[in-house]
């Protein structure tokens, strides 16, 4: 399989899905997202947020590596 040198990294609302969870969280908050209450109840490596996506209220769950703190996935749940 050929290596894609010019491939663009995936983004969520213009925020690249990579980098530290702290940096990703800050960028989401600047876009109006807030951390879910009960975040400490989620498994280690997942952080939850509440906000608006595609004009709909949603919950966003961001998965990150607990050792490196690097974000690798986002999941959006429309209410």
PDB file of N, CA, C and O in Angstrom:
ATOM      1  N   UNK A   1       0.847  -1.172   0.000  1.00  0.00           N
ATOM      2  CA  UNK A   1       0.000   0.000   0.000  1.00  0.00           C
ATOM      3  C   UNK A   1       0.893   1.237   0.000  1.00  0.00           C
ATOM      4  O   UNK A   1       1.780   1.357   0.825  1.00  0.00           O
ATOM      5  N   UNK A   2       0.638   2.210  -0.884  1.00  0.00           N
ATOM      6  CA  UNK A   2       1.482   3.400  -0.941  1.00  0.00           C
ATOM      7  C   UNK A   2       1.263   4.304   0.267  1.00  0.00           C
ATOM      8  O   UNK A   2       0.174   4.392   0.812  1.00  0.00           O
ATOM      9  N   UNK A   3       2.316   4.986   0.659  1.00  0.00           N
ATOM     10  CA  UNK A   3       2.259   5.930   1.769  1.00  0.00           C
ATOM     11  C   UNK A   3       1.700   7.248   1.260  1.00  0.00           C
ATOM     12  O   UNK A   3       2.141   7.764   0.245  1.00  0.00           O
ATOM     13  N   UNK A   4       0.702   7.793   1.968  1.00  0.00           N
ATOM     14  CA  UNK A   4       0.101   9.064   1.576  1.00  0.00           C
ATOM     15  C   UNK A   4       0.814  10.203   2.286  1.00  0.00           C
ATOM     16  O   UNK A   4       0.592  10.450   3.466  1.00  0.00           O
ATOM     17  N   UNK A   5       1.680  10.884   1.576  1.00  0.00           N
ATOM     18  CA  UNK A   5       2.471  11.950   2.179  1.00  0.00           C
ATOM     19  C   UNK A   5       1.686  13.231   2.369  1.00  0.00           C
ATOM     20  O   UNK A   5       1.990  14.017   3.251  1.00  0.00           O
ATOM     21  N   UNK A   6       0.691  13.463   1.547  1.00  0.00           N
ATOM     22  CA  UNK A   6      -0.077  14.703   1.621  1.00  0.00           C
ATOM     23  C   UNK A   6      -1.436  14.496   2.261  1.00  0.00           C
ATOM     24  O   UNK A   6      -2.316  15.332   2.117  1.00  0.00           O
ATOM     25  N   UNK A   7      -1.633  13.384   2.951  1.00  0.00           N
ATOM     26  CA  UNK A   7      -2.926  13.117   3.582  1.00  0.00           C
ATOM     27  C   UNK A   7      -3.155  14.091   4.730  1.00  0.00           C
ATOM     28  O   UNK A   7      -2.249  14.379   5.504  1.00  0.00           O
ATOM     29  N   UNK A   8      -4.375  14.608   4.818  1.00  0.00           N
ATOM     30  CA  UNK A   8      -4.730  15.538   5.882  1.00  0.00           C
ATOM     31  C   UNK A   8      -5.237  14.748   7.080  1.00  0.00           C
ATOM     32  O   UNK A   8      -5.987  13.795   6.932  1.00  0.00           O
ATOM     33  N   UNK A   9      -4.828  15.177   8.274  1.00  0.00           N
ATOM     34  CA  UNK A   9      -5.274  14.512   9.492  1.00  0.00           C
ATOM     35  C   UNK A   9      -6.749  14.823   9.712  1.00  0.00           C
ATOM     36  O   UNK A   9      -7.227  15.899   9.379  1.00  0.00           O
ATOM     37  N   UNK A  10      -7.494  13.873  10.293  1.00  0.00           N
ATOM     38  CA  UNK A  10      -8.899  14.085  10.582  1.00  0.00           C
ATOM     39  C   UNK A  10      -9.080  15.195  11.604  1.00  0.00           C
ATOM     40  O   UNK A  10      -8.248  15.391  12.486  1.00  0.00           O
ATOM     41  N   UNK A  11     -10.205  15.914  11.484  1.00  0.00           N
ATOM     42  CA  UNK A  11     -10.520  17.012  12.382  1.00  0.00           C
ATOM     43  C   UNK A  11     -11.939  16.867  12.896  1.00  0.00           C
ATOM     44  O   UNK A  11     -12.776  16.220  12.267  1.00  0.00           O
ATOM     45  N   UNK A  12     -12.203  17.492  14.028  1.00  0.00           N
ATOM     46  CA  UNK A  12     -13.559  17.635  14.537  1.00  0.00           C
ATOM     47  C   UNK A  12     -13.796  19.120  14.734  1.00  0.00           C
ATOM     48  O   UNK A  12     -13.102  19.770  15.526  1.00  0.00           O
ATOM     49  N   UNK A  13     -14.720  19.683  13.964  1.00  0.00           N
ATOM     50  CA  UNK A  13     -15.032  21.111  14.022  1.00  0.00           C
ATOM     51  C   UNK A  13     -13.772  21.960  13.871  1.00  0.00           C
ATOM     52  O   UNK A  13     -13.584  22.961  14.561  1.00  0.00           O
ATOM     53  N   UNK A  14     -12.887  21.552  12.991  1.00  0.00           N
ATOM     54  CA  UNK A  14     -11.672  22.301  12.714  1.00  0.00           C
ATOM     55  C   UNK A  14     -10.530  22.040  13.673  1.00  0.00           C
ATOM     56  O   UNK A  14      -9.466  22.616  13.527  1.00  0.00           O
ATOM     57  N   UNK A  15     -10.743  21.161  14.648  1.00  0.00           N
ATOM     58  CA  UNK A  15      -9.694  20.828  15.618  1.00  0.00           C
ATOM     59  C   UNK A  15      -9.104  19.478  15.228  1.00  0.00           C
ATOM     60  O   UNK A  15      -9.829  18.480  15.198  1.00  0.00           O
ATOM     61  N   UNK A  16      -7.806  19.406  14.900  1.00  0.00           N
ATOM     62  CA  UNK A  16      -7.203  18.128  14.534  1.00  0.00           C
ATOM     63  C   UNK A  16      -7.351  17.090  15.653  1.00  0.00           C
ATOM     64  O   UNK A  16      -7.186  17.409  16.831  1.00  0.00           O
ATOM     65  N   UNK A  17      -7.700  15.872  15.264  1.00  0.00           N
ATOM     66  CA  UNK A  17      -7.856  14.786  16.236  1.00  0.00           C
ATOM     67  C   UNK A  17      -6.478  14.177  16.470  1.00  0.00           C
ATOM     68  O   UNK A  17      -6.133  13.116  15.959  1.00  0.00           O
ATOM     69  N   UNK A  18      -5.693  14.908  17.235  1.00  0.00           N
ATOM     70  CA  UNK A  18      -4.356  14.478  17.656  1.00  0.00           C
ATOM     71  C   UNK A  18      -3.884  15.443  18.730  1.00  0.00           C
ATOM     72  O   UNK A  18      -4.638  16.304  19.153  1.00  0.00           O
ATOM     73  N   UNK A  19      -2.699  15.310  19.191  1.00  0.00           N
ATOM     74  CA  UNK A  19      -2.198  16.179  20.244  1.00  0.00           C
ATOM     75  C   UNK A  19      -2.711  15.744  21.604  1.00  0.00           C
ATOM     76  O   UNK A  19      -3.418  14.747  21.732  1.00  0.00           O
ATOM     77  N   UNK A  20      -2.372  16.501  22.610  1.00  0.00           N
ATOM     78  CA  UNK A  20      -2.713  16.123  23.985  1.00  0.00           C
ATOM     79  C   UNK A  20      -4.191  16.362  24.270  1.00  0.00           C
ATOM     80  O   UNK A  20      -4.826  17.238  23.671  1.00  0.00           O
ATOM     81  N   UNK A  21      -4.718  15.613  25.223  1.00  0.00           N
ATOM     82  CA  UNK A  21      -6.113  15.792  25.638  1.00  0.00           C
ATOM     83  C   UNK A  21      -6.297  17.180  26.244  1.00  0.00           C
ATOM     84  O   UNK A  21      -7.351  17.800  26.061  1.00  0.00           O
ATOM     85  N   UNK A  22      -5.294  17.702  26.936  1.00  0.00           N
ATOM     86  CA  UNK A  22      -5.398  19.044  27.522  1.00  0.00           C
ATOM     87  C   UNK A  22      -5.573  20.095  26.430  1.00  0.00           C
ATOM     88  O   UNK A  22      -6.443  20.965  26.516  1.00  0.00           O
ATOM     89  N   UNK A  23      -4.752  20.013  25.395  1.00  0.00           N
ATOM     90  CA  UNK A  23      -4.830  20.956  24.287  1.00  0.00           C
ATOM     91  C   UNK A  23      -6.152  20.800  23.531  1.00  0.00           C
ATOM     92  O   UNK A  23      -6.809  21.791  23.189  1.00  0.00           O
ATOM     93  N   UNK A  24      -6.561  19.560  23.281  1.00  0.00           N
ATOM     94  CA  UNK A  24      -7.810  19.286  22.572  1.00  0.00           C
ATOM     95  C   UNK A  24      -8.990  19.842  23.370  1.00  0.00           C
ATOM     96  O   UNK A  24      -9.880  20.470  22.811  1.00  0.00           O
ATOM     97  N   UNK A  25      -8.982  19.631  24.687  1.00  0.00           N
ATOM     98  CA  UNK A  25     -10.056  20.124  25.560  1.00  0.00           C
ATOM     99  C   UNK A  25     -10.143  21.643  25.499  1.00  0.00           C
ATOM    100  O   UNK A  25     -11.239  22.210  25.401  1.00  0.00           O
ATOM    101  N   UNK A  26      -9.011  22.314  25.555  1.00  0.00           N
ATOM    102  CA  UNK A  26      -8.980  23.773  25.494  1.00  0.00           C
ATOM    103  C   UNK A  26      -9.585  24.280  24.191  1.00  0.00           C
ATOM    104  O   UNK A  26     -10.373  25.227  24.183  1.00  0.00           O
ATOM    105  N   UNK A  27      -9.235  23.633  23.093  1.00  0.00           N
ATOM    106  CA  UNK A  27      -9.760  24.040  21.781  1.00  0.00           C
ATOM    107  C   UNK A  27     -11.257  23.798  21.695  1.00  0.00           C
ATOM    108  O   UNK A  27     -11.992  24.619  21.123  1.00  0.00           O
ATOM    109  N   UNK A  28     -11.747  22.686  22.247  1.00  0.00           N
ATOM    110  CA  UNK A  28     -13.190  22.420  22.252  1.00  0.00           C
ATOM    111  C   UNK A  28     -13.930  23.468  23.085  1.00  0.00           C
ATOM    112  O   UNK A  28     -14.988  23.949  22.687  1.00  0.00           O
ATOM    113  N   UNK A  29     -13.368  23.801  24.228  1.00  0.00           N
ATOM    114  CA  UNK A  29     -14.004  24.794  25.105  1.00  0.00           C
ATOM    115  C   UNK A  29     -14.088  26.141  24.406  1.00  0.00           C
ATOM    116  O   UNK A  29     -15.068  26.869  24.569  1.00  0.00           O
ATOM    117  N   UNK A  30     -13.089  26.481  23.582  1.00  0.00           N
ATOM    118  CA  UNK A  30     -13.124  27.752  22.849  1.00  0.00           C
ATOM    119  C   UNK A  30     -14.220  27.741  21.784  1.00  0.00           C
ATOM    120  O   UNK A  30     -14.625  28.799  21.314  1.00  0.00           O
ATOM    121  N   UNK A  31     -14.707  26.558  21.428  1.00  0.00           N
ATOM    122  CA  UNK A  31     -15.793  26.420  20.459  1.00  0.00           C
ATOM    123  C   UNK A  31     -17.144  26.245  21.147  1.00  0.00           C
ATOM    124  O   UNK A  31     -18.139  25.923  20.509  1.00  0.00           O
ATOM    125  N   UNK A  32     -17.180  26.434  22.474  1.00  0.00           N
ATOM    126  CA  UNK A  32     -18.444  26.402  23.198  1.00  0.00           C
ATOM    127  C   UNK A  32     -18.786  25.089  23.877  1.00  0.00           C
ATOM    128  O   UNK A  32     -19.847  24.969  24.484  1.00  0.00           O
ATOM    129  N   UNK A  33     -17.919  24.107  23.798  1.00  0.00           N
ATOM    130  CA  UNK A  33     -18.170  22.825  24.468  1.00  0.00           C
ATOM    131  C   UNK A  33     -17.824  22.937  25.947  1.00  0.00           C
ATOM    132  O   UNK A  33     -16.927  23.686  26.331  1.00  0.00           O
ATOM    133  N   UNK A  34     -18.553  22.194  26.771  1.00  0.00           N
ATOM    134  CA  UNK A  34     -18.268  22.132  28.195  1.00  0.00           C
ATOM    135  C   UNK A  34     -18.080  20.675  28.585  1.00  0.00           C
ATOM    136  O   UNK A  34     -18.658  19.780  27.958  1.00  0.00           O
ATOM    137  N   UNK A  35     -17.271  20.450  29.614  1.00  0.00           N
ATOM    138  CA  UNK A  35     -17.067  19.072  30.070  1.00  0.00           C
ATOM    139  C   UNK A  35     -18.343  18.575  30.726  1.00  0.00           C
ATOM    140  O   UNK A  35     -19.038  19.335  31.410  1.00  0.00           O
ATOM    141  N   UNK A  36     -18.651  17.301  30.488  1.00  0.00           N
ATOM    142  CA  UNK A  36     -19.817  16.691  31.113  1.00  0.00           C
ATOM    143  C   UNK A  36     -19.610  16.566  32.610  1.00  0.00           C
ATOM    144  O   UNK A  36     -18.498  16.260  33.072  1.00  0.00           O
ATOM    145  N   UNK A  37     -20.681  16.790  33.368  1.00  0.00           N
ATOM    146  CA  UNK A  37     -20.617  16.491  34.789  1.00  0.00           C
ATOM    147  C   UNK A  37     -20.482  14.984  34.918  1.00  0.00           C
ATOM    148  O   UNK A  37     -21.023  14.232  34.116  1.00  0.00           O
ATOM    149  N   UNK A  38     -19.748  14.530  35.889  1.00  0.00           N
ATOM    150  CA  UNK A  38     -19.547  13.090  36.047  1.00  0.00           C
ATOM    151  C   UNK A  38     -18.447  12.539  35.168  1.00  0.00           C
ATOM    152  O   UNK A  38     -18.361  11.332  34.957  1.00  0.00           O
ATOM    153  N   UNK A  39     -17.611  13.433  34.626  1.00  0.00           N
ATOM    154  CA  UNK A  39     -16.491  12.972  33.798  1.00  0.00           C
ATOM    155  C   UNK A  39     -15.611  11.989  34.568  1.00  0.00           C
ATOM    156  O   UNK A  39     -15.036  11.085  33.977  1.00  0.00           O
ATOM    157  N   UNK A  40     -15.533  12.180  35.881  1.00  0.00           N
ATOM    158  CA  UNK A  40     -14.703  11.277  36.684  1.00  0.00           C
ATOM    159  C   UNK A  40     -15.308   9.877  36.792  1.00  0.00           C
ATOM    160  O   UNK A  40     -14.657   8.958  37.267  1.00  0.00           O
ATOM    161  N   UNK A  41     -16.534   9.706  36.323  1.00  0.00           N
ATOM    162  CA  UNK A  41     -17.176   8.389  36.299  1.00  0.00           C
ATOM    163  C   UNK A  41     -16.842   7.616  35.013  1.00  0.00           C
ATOM    164  O   UNK A  41     -17.086   6.416  34.939  1.00  0.00           O
ATOM    165  N   UNK A  42     -16.309   8.312  34.019  1.00  0.00           N
ATOM    166  CA  UNK A  42     -15.963   7.661  32.751  1.00  0.00           C
ATOM    167  C   UNK A  42     -14.680   6.852  32.912  1.00  0.00           C
ATOM    168  O   UNK A  42     -13.843   7.167  33.755  1.00  0.00           O
ATOM    169  N   UNK A  43     -14.508   5.826  32.073  1.00  0.00           N
ATOM    170  CA  UNK A  43     -13.257   5.058  32.129  1.00  0.00           C
ATOM    171  C   UNK A  43     -12.043   5.939  31.835  1.00  0.00           C
ATOM    172  O   UNK A  43     -12.149   6.943  31.123  1.00  0.00           O
ATOM    173  N   UNK A  44     -10.904   5.565  32.387  1.00  0.00           N
ATOM    174  CA  UNK A  44      -9.659   6.275  32.103  1.00  0.00           C
ATOM    175  C   UNK A  44      -9.413   6.219  30.598  1.00  0.00           C
ATOM    176  O   UNK A  44      -9.560   5.172  29.978  1.00  0.00           O
ATOM    177  N   UNK A  45      -9.073   7.351  30.016  1.00  0.00           N
ATOM    178  CA  UNK A  45      -8.823   7.425  28.575  1.00  0.00           C
ATOM    179  C   UNK A  45     -10.000   7.964  27.790  1.00  0.00           C
ATOM    180  O   UNK A  45      -9.958   8.022  26.566  1.00  0.00           O
ATOM    181  N   UNK A  46     -11.068   8.380  28.484  1.00  0.00           N
ATOM    182  CA  UNK A  46     -12.231   8.967  27.816  1.00  0.00           C
ATOM    183  C   UNK A  46     -12.618  10.242  28.551  1.00  0.00           C
ATOM    184  O   UNK A  46     -12.671  10.274  29.772  1.00  0.00           O
ATOM    185  N   UNK A  47     -12.876  11.290  27.789  1.00  0.00           N
ATOM    186  CA  UNK A  47     -13.354  12.536  28.372  1.00  0.00           C
ATOM    187  C   UNK A  47     -14.617  12.953  27.624  1.00  0.00           C
ATOM    188  O   UNK A  47     -14.668  12.900  26.403  1.00  0.00           O
ATOM    189  N   UNK A  48     -15.648  13.344  28.349  1.00  0.00           N
ATOM    190  CA  UNK A  48     -16.929  13.704  27.747  1.00  0.00           C
ATOM    191  C   UNK A  48     -17.176  15.200  27.746  1.00  0.00           C
ATOM    192  O   UNK A  48     -16.771  15.916  28.670  1.00  0.00           O
ATOM    193  N   UNK A  49     -17.860  15.665  26.717  1.00  0.00           N
ATOM    194  CA  UNK A  49     -18.196  17.077  26.554  1.00  0.00           C
ATOM    195  C   UNK A  49     -19.636  17.201  26.078  1.00  0.00           C
ATOM    196  O   UNK A  49     -20.198  16.269  25.511  1.00  0.00           O
ATOM    197  N   UNK A  50     -20.198  18.388  26.293  1.00  0.00           N
ATOM    198  CA  UNK A  50     -21.534  18.703  25.827  1.00  0.00           C
ATOM    199  C   UNK A  50     -21.421  19.929  24.936  1.00  0.00           C
ATOM    200  O   UNK A  50     -20.669  20.859  25.237  1.00  0.00           O
ATOM    201  N   UNK A  51     -22.169  19.921  23.822  1.00  0.00           N
ATOM    202  CA  UNK A  51     -22.141  21.071  22.933  1.00  0.00           C
ATOM    203  C   UNK A  51     -23.109  20.898  21.789  1.00  0.00           C
ATOM    204  O   UNK A  51     -24.076  20.148  21.882  1.00  0.00           O
ATOM    205  N   UNK A  52     -22.844  21.608  20.708  1.00  0.00           N
ATOM    206  CA  UNK A  52     -23.688  21.572  19.516  1.00  0.00           C
ATOM    207  C   UNK A  52     -22.845  21.120  18.338  1.00  0.00           C
ATOM    208  O   UNK A  52     -21.744  21.631  18.116  1.00  0.00           O
ATOM    209  N   UNK A  53     -23.373  20.148  17.591  1.00  0.00           N
ATOM    210  CA  UNK A  53     -22.712  19.656  16.378  1.00  0.00           C
ATOM    211  C   UNK A  53     -23.767  19.545  15.293  1.00  0.00           C
ATOM    212  O   UNK A  53     -24.839  18.985  15.518  1.00  0.00           O
ATOM    213  N   UNK A  54     -23.495  20.105  14.132  1.00  0.00           N
ATOM    214  CA  UNK A  54     -24.420  20.078  12.993  1.00  0.00           C
ATOM    215  C   UNK A  54     -25.787  20.636  13.392  1.00  0.00           C
ATOM    216  O   UNK A  54     -26.822  20.123  12.971  1.00  0.00           O
ATOM    217  N   UNK A  55     -25.779  21.653  14.253  1.00  0.00           N
ATOM    218  CA  UNK A  55     -27.020  22.294  14.668  1.00  0.00           C
ATOM    219  C   UNK A  55     -27.825  21.530  15.702  1.00  0.00           C
ATOM    220  O   UNK A  55     -28.930  21.923  16.043  1.00  0.00           O
ATOM    221  N   UNK A  56     -27.279  20.447  16.211  1.00  0.00           N
ATOM    222  CA  UNK A  56     -27.975  19.605  17.190  1.00  0.00           C
ATOM    223  C   UNK A  56     -27.185  19.530  18.486  1.00  0.00           C
ATOM    224  O   UNK A  56     -25.957  19.443  18.462  1.00  0.00           O
ATOM    225  N   UNK A  57     -27.893  19.546  19.620  1.00  0.00           N
ATOM    226  CA  UNK A  57     -27.234  19.331  20.900  1.00  0.00           C
ATOM    227  C   UNK A  57     -26.666  17.918  20.916  1.00  0.00           C
ATOM    228  O   UNK A  57     -27.293  16.990  20.397  1.00  0.00           O
ATOM    229  N   UNK A  58     -25.483  17.776  21.481  1.00  0.00           N
ATOM    230  CA  UNK A  58     -24.840  16.466  21.443  1.00  0.00           C
ATOM    231  C   UNK A  58     -23.942  16.248  22.651  1.00  0.00           C
ATOM    232  O   UNK A  58     -23.618  17.182  23.373  1.00  0.00           O
ATOM    233  N   UNK A  59     -23.583  15.007  22.831  1.00  0.00           N
ATOM    234  CA  UNK A  59     -22.508  14.632  23.744  1.00  0.00           C
ATOM    235  C   UNK A  59     -21.357  14.157  22.880  1.00  0.00           C
ATOM    236  O   UNK A  59     -21.564  13.444  21.899  1.00  0.00           O
ATOM    237  N   UNK A  60     -20.163  14.580  23.230  1.00  0.00           N
ATOM    238  CA  UNK A  60     -18.954  14.226  22.496  1.00  0.00           C
ATOM    239  C   UNK A  60     -18.043  13.474  23.456  1.00  0.00           C
ATOM    240  O   UNK A  60     -17.792  13.938  24.566  1.00  0.00           O
ATOM    241  N   UNK A  61     -17.591  12.314  23.038  1.00  0.00           N
ATOM    242  CA  UNK A  61     -16.648  11.536  23.842  1.00  0.00           C
ATOM    243  C   UNK A  61     -15.332  11.465  23.095  1.00  0.00           C
ATOM    244  O   UNK A  61     -15.282  11.052  21.936  1.00  0.00           O
ATOM    245  N   UNK A  62     -14.272  11.899  23.762  1.00  0.00           N
ATOM    246  CA  UNK A  62     -12.938  11.953  23.176  1.00  0.00           C
ATOM    247  C   UNK A  62     -12.102  10.853  23.821  1.00  0.00           C
ATOM    248  O   UNK A  62     -11.979  10.798  25.046  1.00  0.00           O
ATOM    249  N   UNK A  63     -11.547   9.990  23.004  1.00  0.00           N
ATOM    250  CA  UNK A  63     -10.691   8.905  23.488  1.00  0.00           C
ATOM    251  C   UNK A  63      -9.236   9.329  23.345  1.00  0.00           C
ATOM    252  O   UNK A  63      -8.838   9.914  22.328  1.00  0.00           O
ATOM    253  N   UNK A  64      -8.445   9.028  24.374  1.00  0.00           N
ATOM    254  CA  UNK A  64      -7.028   9.354  24.352  1.00  0.00           C
ATOM    255  C   UNK A  64      -6.256   8.240  25.045  1.00  0.00           C
ATOM    256  O   UNK A  64      -6.799   7.493  25.859  1.00  0.00           O
ATOM    257  N   UNK A  65      -4.992   8.131  24.697  1.00  0.00           N
ATOM    258  CA  UNK A  65      -4.126   7.133  25.312  1.00  0.00           C
ATOM    259  C   UNK A  65      -3.780   7.607  26.725  1.00  0.00           C
ATOM    260  O   UNK A  65      -3.210   8.683  26.881  1.00  0.00           O
ATOM    261  N   UNK A  66      -4.132   6.836  27.762  1.00  0.00           N
ATOM    262  CA  UNK A  66      -3.876   7.286  29.137  1.00  0.00           C
ATOM    263  C   UNK A  66      -2.391   7.476  29.466  1.00  0.00           C
ATOM    264  O   UNK A  66      -2.060   8.271  30.342  1.00  0.00           O
ATOM    265  N   UNK A  67      -1.515   6.775  28.776  1.00  0.00           N
ATOM    266  CA  UNK A  67      -0.079   6.908  29.051  1.00  0.00           C
ATOM    267  C   UNK A  67       0.516   8.133  28.373  1.00  0.00           C
ATOM    268  O   UNK A  67       1.239   8.899  28.988  1.00  0.00           O
ATOM    269  N   UNK A  68       0.199   8.312  27.093  1.00  0.00           N
ATOM    270  CA  UNK A  68       0.784   9.425  26.341  1.00  0.00           C
ATOM    271  C   UNK A  68      -0.090  10.672  26.370  1.00  0.00           C
ATOM    272  O   UNK A  68       0.375  11.752  26.028  1.00  0.00           O
ATOM    273  N   UNK A  69      -1.376  10.516  26.722  1.00  0.00           N
ATOM    274  CA  UNK A  69      -2.378  11.599  26.746  1.00  0.00           C
ATOM    275  C   UNK A  69      -2.709  12.119  25.348  1.00  0.00           C
ATOM    276  O   UNK A  69      -3.266  13.197  25.194  1.00  0.00           O
ATOM    277  N   UNK A  70      -2.380  11.338  24.299  1.00  0.00           N
ATOM    278  CA  UNK A  70      -2.632  11.753  22.920  1.00  0.00           C
ATOM    279  C   UNK A  70      -4.033  11.309  22.480  1.00  0.00           C
ATOM    280  O   UNK A  70      -4.409  10.151  22.631  1.00  0.00           O
ATOM    281  N   UNK A  71      -4.794  12.262  21.921  1.00  0.00           N
ATOM    282  CA  UNK A  71      -6.147  12.010  21.417  1.00  0.00           C
ATOM    283  C   UNK A  71      -6.063  11.191  20.141  1.00  0.00           C
ATOM    284  O   UNK A  71      -5.212  11.436  19.286  1.00  0.00           O
ATOM    285  N   UNK A  72      -6.968  10.197  20.011  1.00  0.00           N
ATOM    286  CA  UNK A  72      -6.984   9.402  18.783  1.00  0.00           C
ATOM    287  C   UNK A  72      -8.380   9.190  18.208  1.00  0.00           C
ATOM    288  O   UNK A  72      -8.515   8.677  17.094  1.00  0.00           O
ATOM    289  N   UNK A  73      -9.444   9.590  18.910  1.00  0.00           N
ATOM    290  CA  UNK A  73     -10.784   9.325  18.401  1.00  0.00           C
ATOM    291  C   UNK A  73     -11.802  10.241  19.069  1.00  0.00           C
ATOM    292  O   UNK A  73     -11.666  10.578  20.241  1.00  0.00           O
ATOM    293  N   UNK A  74     -12.845  10.605  18.302  1.00  0.00           N
ATOM    294  CA  UNK A  74     -13.984  11.354  18.835  1.00  0.00           C
ATOM    295  C   UNK A  74     -15.260  10.636  18.414  1.00  0.00           C
ATOM    296  O   UNK A  74     -15.349  10.143  17.294  1.00  0.00           O
ATOM    297  N   UNK A  75     -16.226  10.619  19.334  1.00  0.00           N
ATOM    298  CA  UNK A  75     -17.533  10.021  19.033  1.00  0.00           C
ATOM    299  C   UNK A  75     -18.608  11.017  19.426  1.00  0.00           C
ATOM    300  O   UNK A  75     -18.593  11.548  20.525  1.00  0.00           O
ATOM    301  N   UNK A  76     -19.530  11.278  18.499  1.00  0.00           N
ATOM    302  CA  UNK A  76     -20.600  12.243  18.715  1.00  0.00           C
ATOM    303  C   UNK A  76     -21.915  11.496  18.849  1.00  0.00           C
ATOM    304  O   UNK A  76     -22.244  10.641  18.031  1.00  0.00           O
ATOM    305  N   UNK A  77     -22.673  11.845  19.906  1.00  0.00           N
ATOM    306  CA  UNK A  77     -23.990  11.271  20.127  1.00  0.00           C
ATOM    307  C   UNK A  77     -24.998  12.414  20.134  1.00  0.00           C
ATOM    308  O   UNK A  77     -24.953  13.282  21.012  1.00  0.00           O
ATOM    309  N   UNK A  78     -25.886  12.402  19.149  1.00  0.00           N
ATOM    310  CA  UNK A  78     -26.936  13.420  19.048  1.00  0.00           C
ATOM    311  C   UNK A  78     -28.062  13.016  19.990  1.00  0.00           C
ATOM    312  O   UNK A  78     -28.517  11.869  19.963  1.00  0.00           O
ATOM    313  N   UNK A  79     -28.514  13.956  20.820  1.00  0.00           N
ATOM    314  CA  UNK A  79     -29.592  13.678  21.779  1.00  0.00           C
ATOM    315  C   UNK A  79     -30.917  13.495  21.076  1.00  0.00           C
ATOM    316  O   UNK A  79     -31.245  14.107  20.157  1.00  0.00           O
TER     317      UNK A  79
END
